């Protein structure tokens, strides 16, 4: 594969056996778009009957890959008359929300007006190549520069048809597409490896932190936690932090408030346990690391110093999904429910001998390290794919 071609009409990366001139064209010249449609009100046409027809929505799209094998909802035959039929093998393109993403259908069904179906391209573009091209920066950047809308952006058929690009021969397209598919397969396998490791970790966690065992325990969080400092500070002198959901740790807050902060903010220190009052049951929990030492968070986040128990052992236990679910009824409030410090400190926990705690922590640390290493490999694949998309298409 040749690298870094200086000719602006030739991609930076190209297989050596190809040297034909690329055709400069637009989507409007090589394919046709047809917008989906929706019967209204849709609730009158959605059905659970077995005779229902697939009603394809953005929520049915796969988190990895671009092939659609099933959908959750169905519409009746009357509703299908007011929608657009799509078939196995069709390419559909989202035109709103996560706009510009292409998917290949492995099912028949019907689409609403948040989708285009792409047809009549086969004489010009290989199907797999077209999906890769539609995902490339060459195309996506043209969408983003002119996509219409405020909070929710969308793309029109005129915009898609106006997108310009250089098109190689069908033979070259197929080689590029198959090559990029190999990267996609690596990505899918790597994601499966990570998911399997997370399943193993969750299974071990559920087995170790049995709810029956915790309920029979005579230990409570107030025995091991001391409320953190509640001296309000000048927010302009510190970096703000927040607790992410789903046990994803801490992050620096990127909110830029034009008005003064109305909540008090407190300094948090390395080793403290911090909990989001409103989102603890969604995994808003973390231990302050050195990176976030001496940062501040608002009083919407609880903070505790830990004593008499390994902090990591405590974290693994009270962030376990079964544990979170078993305690969720204790949140208070009629709207956005909050967990109070008092209620939280009265949660029961299991507290074995320190050497047992250490063995359990070591087990989870080993799994976490393995998961992080596999995530790094996955990230390298994503970077490789991004590099190839940016350099094989113009």
GROMACS .gro file of C-alpha atoms in nm:
model
  394
    1UNK     CA    1   0.000   0.000   0.000
    2UNK     CA    2   0.143   0.336  -0.104
    3UNK     CA    3   0.151   0.609   0.159
    4UNK     CA    4   0.106   0.986   0.161
    5UNK     CA    5   0.043   1.062  -0.204
    6UNK     CA    6   0.085   1.436  -0.261
    7UNK     CA    7  -0.162   1.448  -0.550
    8UNK     CA    8  -0.485   1.604  -0.405
    9UNK     CA    9  -0.694   1.385  -0.637
   10UNK     CA   10  -0.540   1.062  -0.505
   11UNK     CA   11  -0.591   0.931  -0.150
   12UNK     CA   12  -0.295   0.926   0.090
   13UNK     CA   13  -0.322   0.546   0.117
   14UNK     CA   14  -0.384   0.333  -0.189
   15UNK     CA   15  -0.323  -0.028  -0.288
   16UNK     CA   16  -0.032  -0.037  -0.532
   17UNK     CA   17  -0.209  -0.232  -0.807
   18UNK     CA   18  -0.453   0.054  -0.862
   19UNK     CA   19  -0.349   0.370  -1.045
   20UNK     CA   20  -0.661   0.466  -1.241
   21UNK     CA   21  -0.790   0.818  -1.206
   22UNK     CA   22  -1.070   0.853  -0.950
   23UNK     CA   23  -1.405   0.999  -1.058
   24UNK     CA   24  -1.510   1.315  -0.877
   25UNK     CA   25  -1.884   1.289  -0.821
   26UNK     CA   26  -2.166   1.335  -0.571
   27UNK     CA   27  -2.417   1.099  -0.413
   28UNK     CA   28  -2.696   1.249  -0.620
   29UNK     CA   29  -2.532   1.108  -0.934
   30UNK     CA   30  -2.472   0.755  -0.811
   31UNK     CA   31  -2.767   0.661  -0.589
   32UNK     CA   32  -3.126   0.748  -0.498
   33UNK     CA   33  -3.265   0.832  -0.154
   34UNK     CA   34  -3.616   0.757  -0.039
   35UNK     CA   35  -3.740   0.895   0.294
   36UNK     CA   36  -3.938   0.677   0.530
   37UNK     CA   37  -4.282   0.774   0.656
   38UNK     CA   38  -4.481   0.716   0.970
   39UNK     CA   39  -4.852   0.649   1.022
   40UNK     CA   40  -4.993   0.896   1.274
   41UNK     CA   41  -5.067   0.874   1.556
   42UNK     CA   42  -4.822   0.583   1.562
   43UNK     CA   43  -4.968   0.445   1.886
   44UNK     CA   44  -5.278   0.344   1.689
   45UNK     CA   45  -5.072   0.118   1.463
   46UNK     CA   46  -4.817  -0.042   1.694
   47UNK     CA   47  -4.910  -0.404   1.769
   48UNK     CA   48  -4.789  -0.703   1.969
   49UNK     CA   49  -4.969  -0.945   1.739
   50UNK     CA   50  -4.754  -1.207   1.567
   51UNK     CA   51  -4.885  -1.090   1.233
   52UNK     CA   52  -4.727  -0.747   1.293
   53UNK     CA   53  -4.455  -0.616   1.063
   54UNK     CA   54  -4.110  -0.496   1.171
   55UNK     CA   55  -4.108  -0.127   1.270
   56UNK     CA   56  -3.742  -0.026   1.251
   57UNK     CA   57  -3.624   0.247   1.491
   58UNK     CA   58  -3.291   0.403   1.587
   59UNK     CA   59  -3.303   0.219   1.919
   60UNK     CA   60  -3.280  -0.110   1.732
   61UNK     CA   61  -2.943  -0.028   1.583
   62UNK     CA   62  -2.646  -0.237   1.702
   63UNK     CA   63  -2.389  -0.083   1.935
   64UNK     CA   64  -2.117  -0.241   1.721
   65UNK     CA   65  -2.114  -0.321   1.354
   66UNK     CA   66  -2.368  -0.195   1.101
   67UNK     CA   67  -2.599  -0.490   1.041
   68UNK     CA   68  -2.954  -0.493   1.178
   69UNK     CA   69  -3.084  -0.838   1.270
   70UNK     CA   70  -3.398  -0.759   1.471
   71UNK     CA   71  -3.626  -0.485   1.598
   72UNK     CA   72  -3.843  -0.457   1.908
   73UNK     CA   73  -4.167  -0.307   1.777
   74UNK     CA   74  -4.416  -0.407   1.510
   75UNK     CA   75  -4.690  -0.223   1.326
   76UNK     CA   76  -5.008  -0.366   1.181
   77UNK     CA   77  -5.083  -0.401   0.811
   78UNK     CA   78  -5.293  -0.085   0.808
   79UNK     CA   79  -4.997   0.112   0.946
   80UNK     CA   80  -4.762  -0.039   0.690
   81UNK     CA   81  -4.971   0.115   0.410
   82UNK     CA   82  -4.871   0.459   0.542
   83UNK     CA   83  -4.500   0.380   0.581
   84UNK     CA   84  -4.211   0.281   0.353
   85UNK     CA   85  -4.115  -0.083   0.306
   86UNK     CA   86  -3.750  -0.184   0.329
   87UNK     CA   87  -3.599  -0.524   0.262
   88UNK     CA   88  -3.314  -0.747   0.367
   89UNK     CA   89  -2.996  -0.614   0.205
   90UNK     CA   90  -3.115  -0.252   0.191
   91UNK     CA   91  -2.894   0.026   0.329
   92UNK     CA   92  -3.076   0.270   0.555
   93UNK     CA   93  -2.933   0.605   0.661
   94UNK     CA   94  -3.039   0.797   0.973
   95UNK     CA   95  -3.129   1.159   0.897
   96UNK     CA   96  -3.198   1.288   1.249
   97UNK     CA   97  -3.055   1.256   1.601
   98UNK     CA   98  -2.744   1.040   1.531
   99UNK     CA   99  -2.764   1.150   1.171
  100UNK     CA  100  -2.563   1.013   0.882
  101UNK     CA  101  -2.508   0.661   1.017
  102UNK     CA  102  -2.558   0.380   0.761
  103UNK     CA  103  -2.686   0.032   0.843
  104UNK     CA  104  -2.741  -0.281   0.634
  105UNK     CA  105  -3.069  -0.460   0.699
  106UNK     CA  106  -3.081  -0.834   0.762
  107UNK     CA  107  -3.459  -0.816   0.801
  108UNK     CA  108  -3.759  -0.684   0.608
  109UNK     CA  109  -3.963  -0.409   0.767
  110UNK     CA  110  -4.085  -0.049   0.754
  111UNK     CA  111  -3.913   0.282   0.837
  112UNK     CA  112  -4.035   0.618   0.965
  113UNK     CA  113  -3.927   0.960   0.837
  114UNK     CA  114  -3.611   0.959   1.051
  115UNK     CA  115  -3.460   0.726   0.792
  116UNK     CA  116  -3.361   0.726   0.426
  117UNK     CA  117  -3.331   0.403   0.232
  118UNK     CA  118  -3.059   0.405  -0.036
  119UNK     CA  119  -3.126   0.236  -0.368
  120UNK     CA  120  -3.010   0.221  -0.731
  121UNK     CA  121  -2.641   0.247  -0.644
  122UNK     CA  122  -2.526  -0.101  -0.745
  123UNK     CA  123  -2.394  -0.001  -1.088
  124UNK     CA  124  -2.158   0.251  -0.931
  125UNK     CA  125  -2.071   0.157  -0.574
  126UNK     CA  126  -2.005  -0.166  -0.384
  127UNK     CA  127  -2.248  -0.197  -0.090
  128UNK     CA  128  -1.984  -0.247   0.180
  129UNK     CA  129  -1.767   0.030   0.035
  130UNK     CA  130  -2.065   0.265   0.037
  131UNK     CA  131  -2.122   0.203   0.408
  132UNK     CA  132  -1.755   0.272   0.483
  133UNK     CA  133  -1.760   0.585   0.268
  134UNK     CA  134  -2.073   0.715   0.442
  135UNK     CA  135  -1.894   0.674   0.777
  136UNK     CA  136  -1.578   0.856   0.667
  137UNK     CA  137  -1.483   1.212   0.759
  138UNK     CA  138  -1.499   1.304   0.391
  139UNK     CA  139  -1.876   1.262   0.411
  140UNK     CA  140  -1.943   1.329   0.780
  141UNK     CA  141  -1.766   1.666   0.774
  142UNK     CA  142  -1.983   1.781   0.486
  143UNK     CA  143  -2.293   1.683   0.684
  144UNK     CA  144  -2.180   1.862   0.998
  145UNK     CA  145  -2.096   2.185   0.820
  146UNK     CA  146  -2.449   2.229   0.685
  147UNK     CA  147  -2.679   2.007   0.898
  148UNK     CA  148  -2.995   2.195   0.994
  149UNK     CA  149  -3.162   2.223   1.333
  150UNK     CA  150  -3.101   2.352   1.684
  151UNK     CA  151  -3.046   2.097   1.958
  152UNK     CA  152  -3.146   1.808   1.730
  153UNK     CA  153  -2.959   1.825   1.400
  154UNK     CA  154  -3.089   1.661   1.085
  155UNK     CA  155  -2.985   1.613   0.726
  156UNK     CA  156  -3.203   1.652   0.418
  157UNK     CA  157  -3.198   1.445   0.102
  158UNK     CA  158  -3.065   1.751  -0.084
  159UNK     CA  159  -2.772   1.770   0.158
  160UNK     CA  160  -2.688   1.402   0.119
  161UNK     CA  161  -2.718   1.421  -0.259
  162UNK     CA  162  -2.485   1.723  -0.268
  163UNK     CA  163  -2.198   1.549  -0.084
  164UNK     CA  164  -1.895   1.523  -0.314
  165UNK     CA  165  -1.620   1.261  -0.312
  166UNK     CA  166  -1.372   1.078  -0.535
  167UNK     CA  167  -1.491   0.734  -0.647
  168UNK     CA  168  -1.250   0.455  -0.747
  169UNK     CA  169  -1.329   0.158  -0.969
  170UNK     CA  170  -1.556  -0.120  -0.842
  171UNK     CA  171  -1.254  -0.353  -0.811
  172UNK     CA  172  -1.065  -0.103  -0.596
  173UNK     CA  173  -1.377  -0.032  -0.391
  174UNK     CA  174  -1.416  -0.402  -0.312
  175UNK     CA  175  -1.058  -0.441  -0.200
  176UNK     CA  176  -1.082  -0.134   0.026
  177UNK     CA  177  -1.413  -0.255   0.167
  178UNK     CA  178  -1.287  -0.605   0.246
  179UNK     CA  179  -0.975  -0.462   0.408
  180UNK     CA  180  -1.176  -0.230   0.632
  181UNK     CA  181  -1.412  -0.515   0.716
  182UNK     CA  182  -1.117  -0.702   0.867
  183UNK     CA  183  -1.064  -0.410   1.107
  184UNK     CA  184  -1.436  -0.410   1.190
  185UNK     CA  185  -1.419  -0.782   1.267
  186UNK     CA  186  -1.127  -0.720   1.504
  187UNK     CA  187  -1.329  -0.448   1.675
  188UNK     CA  188  -1.631  -0.676   1.719
  189UNK     CA  189  -1.417  -0.958   1.862
  190UNK     CA  190  -1.243  -0.717   2.099
  191UNK     CA  191  -1.573  -0.578   2.224
  192UNK     CA  192  -1.690  -0.936   2.287
  193UNK     CA  193  -1.373  -1.005   2.489
  194UNK     CA  194  -1.437  -0.699   2.706
  195UNK     CA  195  -1.806  -0.783   2.752
  196UNK     CA  196  -1.714  -1.138   2.857
  197UNK     CA  197  -1.462  -1.009   3.110
  198UNK     CA  198  -1.721  -0.770   3.253
  199UNK     CA  199  -1.967  -1.060   3.279
  200UNK     CA  200  -1.707  -1.266   3.468
  201UNK     CA  201  -1.635  -0.975   3.701
  202UNK     CA  202  -2.004  -0.918   3.766
  203UNK     CA  203  -2.059  -1.288   3.834
  204UNK     CA  204  -1.771  -1.300   4.083
  205UNK     CA  205  -1.896  -0.983   4.248
  206UNK     CA  206  -2.248  -1.122   4.289
  207UNK     CA  207  -2.114  -1.447   4.432
  208UNK     CA  208  -1.883  -1.274   4.681
  209UNK     CA  209  -2.123  -1.001   4.789
  210UNK     CA  210  -2.432  -1.211   4.847
  211UNK     CA  211  -2.725  -1.002   4.962
  212UNK     CA  212  -2.828  -1.265   5.219
  213UNK     CA  213  -2.478  -1.251   5.365
  214UNK     CA  214  -2.489  -0.873   5.387
  215UNK     CA  215  -2.836  -0.872   5.547
  216UNK     CA  216  -2.718  -1.118   5.814
  217UNK     CA  217  -2.420  -0.896   5.888
  218UNK     CA  218  -2.423  -0.672   6.195
  219UNK     CA  219  -2.200  -0.412   6.031
  220UNK     CA  220  -2.319  -0.073   5.908
  221UNK     CA  221  -2.152   0.196   5.698
  222UNK     CA  222  -2.153   0.445   5.987
  223UNK     CA  223  -1.892   0.223   6.158
  224UNK     CA  224  -1.643   0.284   5.877
  225UNK     CA  225  -1.726   0.625   5.734
  226UNK     CA  226  -1.673   0.978   5.866
  227UNK     CA  227  -1.843   1.265   5.685
  228UNK     CA  228  -1.602   1.479   5.484
  229UNK     CA  229  -1.523   1.843   5.543
  230UNK     CA  230  -1.816   2.078   5.487
  231UNK     CA  231  -1.633   2.411   5.487
  232UNK     CA  232  -1.760   2.605   5.187
  233UNK     CA  233  -1.484   2.749   4.966
  234UNK     CA  234  -1.445   3.006   4.689
  235UNK     CA  235  -1.519   2.807   4.373
  236UNK     CA  236  -1.296   3.029   4.158
  237UNK     CA  237  -0.986   2.896   4.334
  238UNK     CA  238  -1.037   2.524   4.266
  239UNK     CA  239  -1.107   2.276   3.989
  240UNK     CA  240  -1.455   2.125   4.002
  241UNK     CA  241  -1.519   1.753   3.975
  242UNK     CA  242  -1.825   1.538   3.924
  243UNK     CA  243  -1.905   1.168   3.966
  244UNK     CA  244  -1.987   0.984   3.645
  245UNK     CA  245  -2.260   0.721   3.619
  246UNK     CA  246  -2.220   0.343   3.584
  247UNK     CA  247  -1.913   0.319   3.808
  248UNK     CA  248  -1.705   0.517   3.560
  249UNK     CA  249  -1.525   0.721   3.827
  250UNK     CA  250  -1.459   1.093   3.843
  251UNK     CA  251  -1.424   1.364   3.583
  252UNK     CA  252  -1.345   1.732   3.582
  253UNK     CA  253  -1.662   1.934   3.542
  254UNK     CA  254  -1.679   2.110   3.205
  255UNK     CA  255  -1.977   2.328   3.293
  256UNK     CA  256  -1.907   2.698   3.254
  257UNK     CA  257  -2.164   2.884   3.460
  258UNK     CA  258  -2.224   3.249   3.378
  259UNK     CA  259  -2.412   3.297   3.706
  260UNK     CA  260  -2.273   3.247   4.053
  261UNK     CA  261  -2.285   2.898   4.205
  262UNK     CA  262  -2.578   2.877   4.444
  263UNK     CA  263  -2.477   2.551   4.609
  264UNK     CA  264  -2.186   2.535   4.854
  265UNK     CA  265  -1.874   2.355   4.729
  266UNK     CA  266  -1.637   2.155   4.947
  267UNK     CA  267  -1.278   2.038   4.899
  268UNK     CA  268  -1.233   1.664   4.848
  269UNK     CA  269  -0.918   1.469   4.924
  270UNK     CA  270  -0.743   1.158   4.796
  271UNK     CA  271  -0.889   0.838   4.940
  272UNK     CA  272  -1.233   0.979   5.020
  273UNK     CA  273  -1.546   0.800   4.908
  274UNK     CA  274  -1.782   1.027   4.717
  275UNK     CA  275  -2.142   0.950   4.623
  276UNK     CA  276  -2.390   1.137   4.402
  277UNK     CA  277  -2.702   1.185   4.611
  278UNK     CA  278  -2.936   1.165   4.314
  279UNK     CA  279  -2.753   0.903   4.112
  280UNK     CA  280  -2.590   0.663   4.357
  281UNK     CA  281  -2.826   0.390   4.237
  282UNK     CA  282  -2.708   0.457   3.882
  283UNK     CA  283  -2.348   0.393   3.982
  284UNK     CA  284  -2.250   0.750   4.077
  285UNK     CA  285  -1.979   0.640   4.319
  286UNK     CA  286  -1.600   0.675   4.327
  287UNK     CA  287  -1.287   0.690   4.539
  288UNK     CA  288  -1.093   1.017   4.499
  289UNK     CA  289  -0.760   0.946   4.331
  290UNK     CA  290  -0.446   1.159   4.331
  291UNK     CA  291  -0.553   1.319   4.003
  292UNK     CA  292  -0.858   1.473   4.173
  293UNK     CA  293  -0.703   1.548   4.514
  294UNK     CA  294  -0.787   1.899   4.644
  295UNK     CA  295  -1.063   1.952   4.389
  296UNK     CA  296  -1.416   2.057   4.483
  297UNK     CA  297  -1.766   1.928   4.433
  298UNK     CA  298  -2.103   2.060   4.543
  299UNK     CA  299  -2.314   1.947   4.834
  300UNK     CA  300  -2.514   1.739   4.584
  301UNK     CA  301  -2.229   1.490   4.630
  302UNK     CA  302  -2.164   1.319   4.964
  303UNK     CA  303  -1.807   1.264   5.083
  304UNK     CA  304  -1.667   1.036   5.350
  305UNK     CA  305  -1.330   0.948   5.498
  306UNK     CA  306  -1.285   0.572   5.531
  307UNK     CA  307  -1.156   0.392   5.842
  308UNK     CA  308  -1.119   0.029   5.953
  309UNK     CA  309  -1.190  -0.125   5.612
  310UNK     CA  310  -1.002  -0.134   5.282
  311UNK     CA  311  -1.141   0.144   5.066
  312UNK     CA  312  -1.128  -0.065   4.748
  313UNK     CA  313  -1.309  -0.352   4.918
  314UNK     CA  314  -1.581  -0.114   5.031
  315UNK     CA  315  -1.607   0.038   4.684
  316UNK     CA  316  -1.641  -0.299   4.510
  317UNK     CA  317  -1.913  -0.404   4.754
  318UNK     CA  318  -2.134  -0.095   4.752
  319UNK     CA  319  -2.100  -0.047   4.375
  320UNK     CA  320  -2.220  -0.402   4.303
  321UNK     CA  321  -2.537  -0.386   4.092
  322UNK     CA  322  -2.733  -0.625   4.314
  323UNK     CA  323  -2.639  -0.419   4.619
  324UNK     CA  324  -2.743  -0.096   4.447
  325UNK     CA  325  -3.077  -0.241   4.341
  326UNK     CA  326  -3.147  -0.381   4.688
  327UNK     CA  327  -3.105  -0.036   4.846
  328UNK     CA  328  -3.274   0.181   4.584
  329UNK     CA  329  -3.608   0.199   4.768
  330UNK     CA  330  -3.439   0.405   5.041
  331UNK     CA  331  -3.406   0.716   4.824
  332UNK     CA  332  -3.636   1.000   4.929
  333UNK     CA  333  -3.836   1.260   4.739
  334UNK     CA  334  -4.136   1.288   4.509
  335UNK     CA  335  -3.960   1.412   4.194
  336UNK     CA  336  -3.587   1.355   4.152
  337UNK     CA  337  -3.521   1.124   4.447
  338UNK     CA  338  -3.214   1.177   4.664
  339UNK     CA  339  -3.025   0.958   4.905
  340UNK     CA  340  -2.947   1.132   5.234
  341UNK     CA  341  -2.622   1.090   5.430
  342UNK     CA  342  -2.820   0.957   5.724
  343UNK     CA  343  -2.994   0.689   5.519
  344UNK     CA  344  -2.672   0.594   5.342
  345UNK     CA  345  -2.476   0.552   5.665
  346UNK     CA  346  -2.737   0.303   5.787
  347UNK     CA  347  -2.678   0.065   5.496
  348UNK     CA  348  -2.558  -0.278   5.606
  349UNK     CA  349  -2.231  -0.415   5.468
  350UNK     CA  350  -2.026  -0.732   5.489
  351UNK     CA  351  -1.689  -0.677   5.658
  352UNK     CA  352  -1.466  -0.987   5.675
  353UNK     CA  353  -1.111  -0.993   5.811
  354UNK     CA  354  -0.865  -0.757   5.642
  355UNK     CA  355  -0.668  -1.040   5.478
  356UNK     CA  356  -0.989  -1.169   5.316
  357UNK     CA  357  -1.069  -0.818   5.198
  358UNK     CA  358  -0.723  -0.789   5.045
  359UNK     CA  359  -0.758  -1.117   4.853
  360UNK     CA  360  -1.092  -1.004   4.713
  361UNK     CA  361  -0.949  -0.664   4.616
  362UNK     CA  362  -0.652  -0.833   4.444
  363UNK     CA  363  -0.893  -1.048   4.243
  364UNK     CA  364  -1.091  -0.749   4.124
  365UNK     CA  365  -0.780  -0.540   4.059
  366UNK     CA  366  -0.642  -0.816   3.834
  367UNK     CA  367  -0.969  -0.825   3.641
  368UNK     CA  368  -0.980  -0.446   3.616
  369UNK     CA  369  -0.624  -0.439   3.481
  370UNK     CA  370  -0.708  -0.704   3.223
  371UNK     CA  371  -1.021  -0.513   3.118
  372UNK     CA  372  -0.828  -0.185   3.087
  373UNK     CA  373  -0.561  -0.357   2.875
  374UNK     CA  374  -0.827  -0.500   2.645
  375UNK     CA  375  -0.993  -0.158   2.621
  376UNK     CA  376  -0.658  -0.009   2.520
  377UNK     CA  377  -0.634  -0.268   2.240
  378UNK     CA  378  -0.989  -0.181   2.132
  379UNK     CA  379  -0.901   0.189   2.130
  380UNK     CA  380  -0.599   0.117   1.909
  381UNK     CA  381  -0.830  -0.060   1.661
  382UNK     CA  382  -1.065   0.239   1.659
  383UNK     CA  383  -0.768   0.470   1.596
  384UNK     CA  384  -0.645   0.246   1.317
  385UNK     CA  385  -0.991   0.243   1.157
  386UNK     CA  386  -1.020   0.622   1.188
  387UNK     CA  387  -0.676   0.669   1.029
  388UNK     CA  388  -0.767   0.443   0.738
  389UNK     CA  389  -1.102   0.613   0.679
  390UNK     CA  390  -0.929   0.953   0.677
  391UNK     CA  391  -0.658   0.845   0.435
  392UNK     CA  392  -0.826   0.601   0.196
  393UNK     CA  393  -1.116   0.831   0.101
  394UNK     CA  394  -1.108   1.180  -0.051
   0.00000   0.00000   0.00000
